[in-house]
Tab-separated table of C-alpha atoms in Angstrom:
chain	number	residue	atom	x	y	z
I	1	MET	CA	150.937	83.637	66.470
I	2	ASP	CA	147.431	84.989	66.737
I	3	ASN	CA	144.338	82.780	66.902
I	4	ASN	CA	143.166	83.293	63.330
I	5	SER	CA	146.475	82.428	61.701
I	6	TYR	CA	146.734	79.398	63.999
I	7	TRP	CA	143.351	78.144	62.869
I	8	ASN	CA	144.161	78.818	59.218
I	9	GLN	CA	147.299	76.725	59.551
I	10	LYS	CA	145.372	73.956	61.318
I	11	GLN	CA	142.822	73.923	58.513
I	12	GLN	CA	145.558	73.625	55.900
I	13	GLU	CA	147.167	70.764	57.789
I	14	GLN	CA	143.862	68.918	57.984
I	15	ASN	CA	143.266	69.385	54.273
I	16	GLY	CA	146.772	68.131	53.514
I	17	ASN	CA	147.377	71.168	51.362
I	18	PHE	CA	150.130	73.523	52.358
I	19	SER	CA	150.634	75.313	49.063
I	20	GLN	CA	147.101	76.596	48.446
I	21	GLN	CA	146.024	79.821	50.090
I	22	ALA	CA	143.209	79.044	52.489
I	23	GLY	CA	140.334	81.495	52.843
I	24	PRO	CA	139.272	82.972	56.160
I	25	VAL	CA	138.386	80.223	58.602
I	26	GLN	CA	135.896	80.617	61.431
I	27	ASN	CA	137.678	80.526	64.746
I	28	PRO	CA	135.628	78.377	67.136
I	29	TYR	CA	136.979	80.366	70.108
I	30	GLN	CA	135.738	83.634	68.691
I	31	PRO	CA	133.511	85.503	71.157
I	32	ARG	CA	129.756	85.276	70.620
I	33	GLN	CA	128.190	87.912	68.377
I	34	ASN	CA	125.421	88.906	70.748
I	35	GLY	CA	125.664	92.649	70.792
I	36	GLU	CA	122.022	93.374	70.173
I	37	SER	CA	120.361	90.257	71.510
I	38	GLY	CA	119.796	92.123	74.788
I	39	PHE	CA	116.673	93.562	73.143
I	40	ALA	CA	115.421	90.048	72.382
I	41	ILE	CA	116.084	88.919	75.966
I	42	ALA	CA	114.352	92.004	77.374
I	43	GLY	CA	111.371	91.436	75.076
I	44	MET	CA	111.018	87.827	76.098
I	45	VAL	CA	111.465	88.500	79.827
I	46	CYS	CA	108.814	91.251	79.638
I	47	GLY	CA	106.526	88.862	77.753
I	48	ILE	CA	106.904	86.069	80.316
I	49	LEU	CA	106.321	88.468	83.211
I	50	SER	CA	103.315	90.012	81.457
I	51	ILE	CA	101.689	86.564	81.190
I	52	LEU	CA	102.393	85.891	84.865
I	53	CYS	CA	101.062	89.283	86.000
I	54	CYS	CA	98.069	89.362	83.651
I	55	SER	CA	95.625	89.897	86.530
I	56	TRP	CA	97.384	93.152	87.554
I	57	MET	CA	96.154	95.224	84.656
I	58	ILE	CA	98.142	98.487	84.873
I	59	PHE	CA	101.349	96.695	85.864
I	60	ASP	CA	100.786	94.240	83.037
I	61	PHE	CA	100.504	97.029	80.465
I	62	LEU	CA	103.858	98.344	81.704
I	63	LEU	CA	105.386	94.953	80.953
I	64	ALA	CA	103.551	93.879	77.805
I	65	ILE	CA	103.927	97.106	75.821
I	66	PRO	CA	107.744	97.345	76.241
I	67	GLY	CA	107.893	93.609	75.511
I	68	ILE	CA	106.121	94.136	72.197
I	69	ILE	CA	108.310	97.158	71.379
I	70	PHE	CA	111.594	95.345	72.162
I	71	SER	CA	110.559	92.316	70.115
I	72	ILE	CA	109.491	94.441	67.147
I	73	VAL	CA	112.790	96.376	67.289
I	74	VAL	CA	114.719	93.094	67.046
I	75	LEU	CA	112.608	91.872	64.122
I	76	VAL	CA	112.620	95.143	62.188
I	77	LYS	CA	116.289	96.009	62.723
I	78	ASN	CA	117.342	92.404	62.071
I	79	TYR	CA	119.227	92.056	65.348
I	80	ALA	CA	120.401	88.744	66.781
I	81	GLY	CA	117.897	86.546	68.630
I	82	LYS	CA	114.944	86.405	66.241
I	83	GLY	CA	113.505	83.251	67.839
I	84	MET	CA	113.438	84.913	71.238
I	85	ALA	CA	111.918	88.058	69.705
I	86	VAL	CA	109.091	86.068	68.129
I	87	ALA	CA	108.491	84.236	71.418
I	88	GLY	CA	108.621	87.577	73.286
I	89	LEU	CA	106.132	89.112	70.848
I	90	ILE	CA	103.733	86.181	71.288
I	91	CYS	CA	104.067	86.192	75.102
I	92	SER	CA	103.612	89.971	75.340
I	93	THR	CA	100.581	89.886	73.051
I	94	VAL	CA	99.009	87.040	75.046
I	95	GLY	CA	99.710	88.907	78.302
I	96	LEU	CA	98.215	92.108	76.921
I	97	PHE	CA	95.174	90.251	75.585
I	98	LEU	CA	94.558	88.533	78.950
I	99	SER	CA	94.939	91.828	80.730
I	100	LEU	CA	92.403	93.476	78.399
I	101	VAL	CA	90.010	90.568	79.005
I	102	PHE	CA	90.363	91.103	82.760
I	103	LEU	CA	89.785	94.817	82.320
I	104	ALA	CA	86.655	94.128	80.255
I	105	ILE	CA	85.334	91.730	82.923
I	106	LEU	CA	86.030	94.315	85.616
I	107	VAL	CA	84.168	97.015	83.676
I	108	MET	CA	81.199	94.826	82.756
I	109	VAL	CA	80.623	93.084	86.110
C	1	MET	CA	140.775	105.586	74.406
C	2	LYS	CA	138.850	102.537	73.198
C	3	ARG	CA	135.786	101.694	75.302
C	4	LYS	CA	135.628	98.150	76.637
C	5	LYS	CA	132.618	96.309	75.243
C	6	VAL	CA	130.172	95.036	77.862
C	7	THR	CA	129.411	91.342	77.437
C	8	LEU	CA	125.907	89.908	77.558
C	9	GLU	CA	126.528	88.311	80.941
C	10	GLN	CA	127.815	91.587	82.405
C	11	GLY	CA	124.714	93.363	81.132
C	12	LEU	CA	122.450	90.685	82.587
C	13	TYR	CA	124.325	90.833	85.901
C	14	LEU	CA	123.715	94.569	86.065
C	15	ALA	CA	120.037	94.030	85.157
C	16	GLY	CA	119.834	91.409	87.907
C	17	LEU	CA	121.220	93.848	90.472
C	18	ILE	CA	118.712	96.519	89.385
C	19	ALA	CA	115.889	93.947	89.540
C	20	PHE	CA	117.000	93.032	93.079
C	21	CYS	CA	117.005	96.700	94.163
C	22	LEU	CA	113.525	97.236	92.683
C	23	GLY	CA	112.172	93.840	93.723
C	24	MET	CA	112.972	94.076	97.433
C	25	PRO	CA	110.769	97.142	98.168
C	26	PHE	CA	108.081	95.552	96.011
C	27	LEU	CA	108.243	92.340	98.076
C	28	PHE	CA	108.000	94.341	101.322
C	29	TRP	CA	104.833	95.916	99.958
C	30	TYR	CA	103.509	92.699	98.418
C	31	ILE	CA	103.806	90.256	101.345
C	32	PRO	CA	101.496	92.178	103.745
C	33	GLN	CA	98.992	92.632	100.903
C	34	VAL	CA	98.870	88.891	100.275
C	35	ASP	CA	98.684	88.144	104.014
C	36	ALA	CA	95.810	90.585	104.428
C	37	GLY	CA	94.056	89.159	101.347
C	38	VAL	CA	93.448	92.581	99.853
C	39	LEU	CA	94.809	91.789	96.406
C	40	PRO	CA	92.056	91.280	93.791
C	41	PRO	CA	91.444	87.646	92.821
C	42	CYS	CA	91.955	86.334	89.301
C	43	MET	CA	88.920	87.444	87.272
C	44	LEU	CA	89.135	84.511	84.887
C	45	ASN	CA	89.036	82.035	87.762
C	46	ARG	CA	86.378	83.922	89.676
C	47	TYR	CA	83.832	84.340	86.870
C	48	PHE	CA	84.629	81.481	84.486
C	49	GLY	CA	86.449	78.993	86.726
C	50	ILE	CA	89.426	78.857	84.331
C	51	TYR	CA	92.967	79.025	85.661
C	52	CYS	CA	94.948	81.775	83.976
C	53	PRO	CA	98.700	81.288	83.286
C	54	GLY	CA	99.570	83.297	86.413
C	55	CYS	CA	97.200	81.523	88.822
C	56	GLY	CA	99.033	80.232	91.881
C	57	GLY	CA	101.917	82.687	91.462
C	58	SER	CA	101.268	84.623	94.676
C	59	ARG	CA	100.947	81.431	96.708
C	60	ALA	CA	104.133	80.098	95.127
C	61	VAL	CA	106.041	83.285	96.044
C	62	MET	CA	104.773	83.146	99.634
C	63	ALA	CA	105.661	79.455	99.924
C	64	LEU	CA	109.141	80.170	98.562
C	65	ILE	CA	109.701	82.978	101.077
C	66	GLN	CA	108.639	80.635	103.896
C	67	GLY	CA	111.120	78.022	102.632
C	68	LYS	CA	108.437	75.555	101.464
C	69	PHE	CA	110.067	74.686	98.161
C	70	LEU	CA	107.828	71.752	97.247
C	71	ASP	CA	104.699	73.806	97.930
C	72	SER	CA	106.102	76.569	95.737
C	73	LEU	CA	106.746	74.061	92.960
C	74	TYR	CA	103.203	72.751	93.336
C	75	TYR	CA	101.494	76.156	93.180
C	76	HIS	CA	103.514	77.538	90.264
C	77	PRO	CA	106.754	75.872	89.095
C	78	LEU	CA	107.984	78.997	87.320
C	79	VAL	CA	108.585	80.830	90.606
C	80	LEU	CA	111.043	78.236	91.911
C	81	TYR	CA	112.590	77.810	88.444
C	82	GLY	CA	113.142	81.561	88.138
C	83	ALA	CA	114.484	81.894	91.678
C	84	VAL	CA	116.980	79.026	91.210
C	85	LEU	CA	118.182	80.358	87.846
C	86	TYR	CA	118.468	83.906	89.195
C	87	LEU	CA	120.439	82.833	92.272
C	88	ALA	CA	122.702	80.507	90.278
C	89	PHE	CA	123.456	83.190	87.698
C	90	MET	CA	124.010	86.031	90.174
C	91	LEU	CA	126.125	83.985	92.600
C	92	SER	CA	128.295	82.454	89.869
C	93	GLN	CA	128.790	85.831	88.193
C	94	THR	CA	129.702	87.399	91.547
C	95	VAL	CA	132.278	84.654	92.115
C	96	ALA	CA	133.620	85.198	88.574
C	97	LEU	CA	133.827	88.929	89.214
C	98	LEU	CA	135.622	88.499	92.553
C	99	SER	CA	138.072	85.979	91.092
C	100	ARG	CA	138.850	88.471	88.275
C	101	GLY	CA	137.858	86.026	85.536
C	102	ARG	CA	139.784	83.012	86.814
C	103	LEU	CA	136.488	81.235	87.527
C	104	LYS	CA	133.758	81.286	84.907
C	105	GLY	CA	130.202	82.252	85.802
C	106	LEU	CA	127.024	80.677	84.491
C	107	ARG	CA	126.493	81.771	80.887
C	108	PHE	CA	123.112	82.852	79.618
C	109	HIS	CA	121.354	80.532	77.209
C	110	GLN	CA	118.139	81.286	75.354
C	111	TRP	CA	116.730	77.896	76.391
C	112	PHE	CA	116.448	79.236	79.942
C	113	LEU	CA	113.695	81.550	78.696
C	114	PHE	CA	112.072	78.994	76.414
C	115	GLY	CA	112.032	76.658	79.431
C	116	ALA	CA	110.119	79.313	81.378
C	117	VAL	CA	107.521	79.628	78.588
C	118	PHE	CA	107.212	75.844	78.445
C	119	LEU	CA	106.609	75.728	82.222
C	120	ILE	CA	103.910	78.432	82.042
C	121	VAL	CA	102.036	76.645	79.251
C	122	LEU	CA	102.410	73.205	80.857
C	123	ASN	CA	101.324	74.465	84.293
C	124	CYS	CA	98.237	76.201	82.878
C	125	LEU	CA	97.248	73.207	80.751
C	126	ILE	CA	97.699	70.628	83.529
C	127	LYS	CA	95.741	72.661	86.089
C	128	ASN	CA	92.835	73.255	83.703
C	129	ILE	CA	92.791	69.659	82.428
C	130	LEU	CA	92.773	68.362	86.014
C	131	LYS	CA	89.926	70.705	86.883
C	132	PHE	CA	87.685	70.262	83.848
C	133	CYS	CA	88.403	66.639	82.901
C	134	PHE	CA	88.963	65.047	86.303
C	135	GLY	CA	87.231	67.494	88.668
C	136	ILE	CA	90.412	68.049	90.704
C	137	ASP	CA	90.766	71.654	91.904
C	138	VAL	CA	94.489	71.984	92.595
C	139	LEU	CA	94.476	75.544	93.988
């Protein structure tokens, strides 16, 4: 017996209804649907690192810009991990902003 | 033939290995630079006296390399947090790989990353509040 039919039967038993046809039931042991959330993770990791390395301007641009791109890809394409993408977008933007501030200080002083 | 789908943890394990291979040469370049004091200081701290979110990071990395874990936590908690999470994930995934799936490795959770953001914000706020409200310069 495969997992889905097992869970369907379990659901019917719990409902006390063996005659009715039960609809598809979510199997709690189904693997996670996280195919595209790698983009969200990459965006957030880049964002966190860009905040940490905000005083290293060129290096920071190399982290913040991909972070923004990855996060936007997740949001536009509707991939999994929207919360992380939003957080990654905010972190990358803050990192980029700090880095630009540092660059401005360096140019002006 | 159907291609086997790579799981999130396998992808992260591979990314961790690549990060290790890229990070080691970087560390070998970085440590002498910090020791020699040739790296530029934080502009925000130098000209405005404000601690940026990354302030204390270099000192925390150096303290961690020297095995001074409490000092590392004091300078920047994210460095120790990241190192512990990285080691735990990589070691547990290596064990899972060697045991051919009989033992389960540490699974990724998004709260690991939100925890890192929380630590950055908290660290920056506490250092600046201590400096500007209580006159305590922690770094």
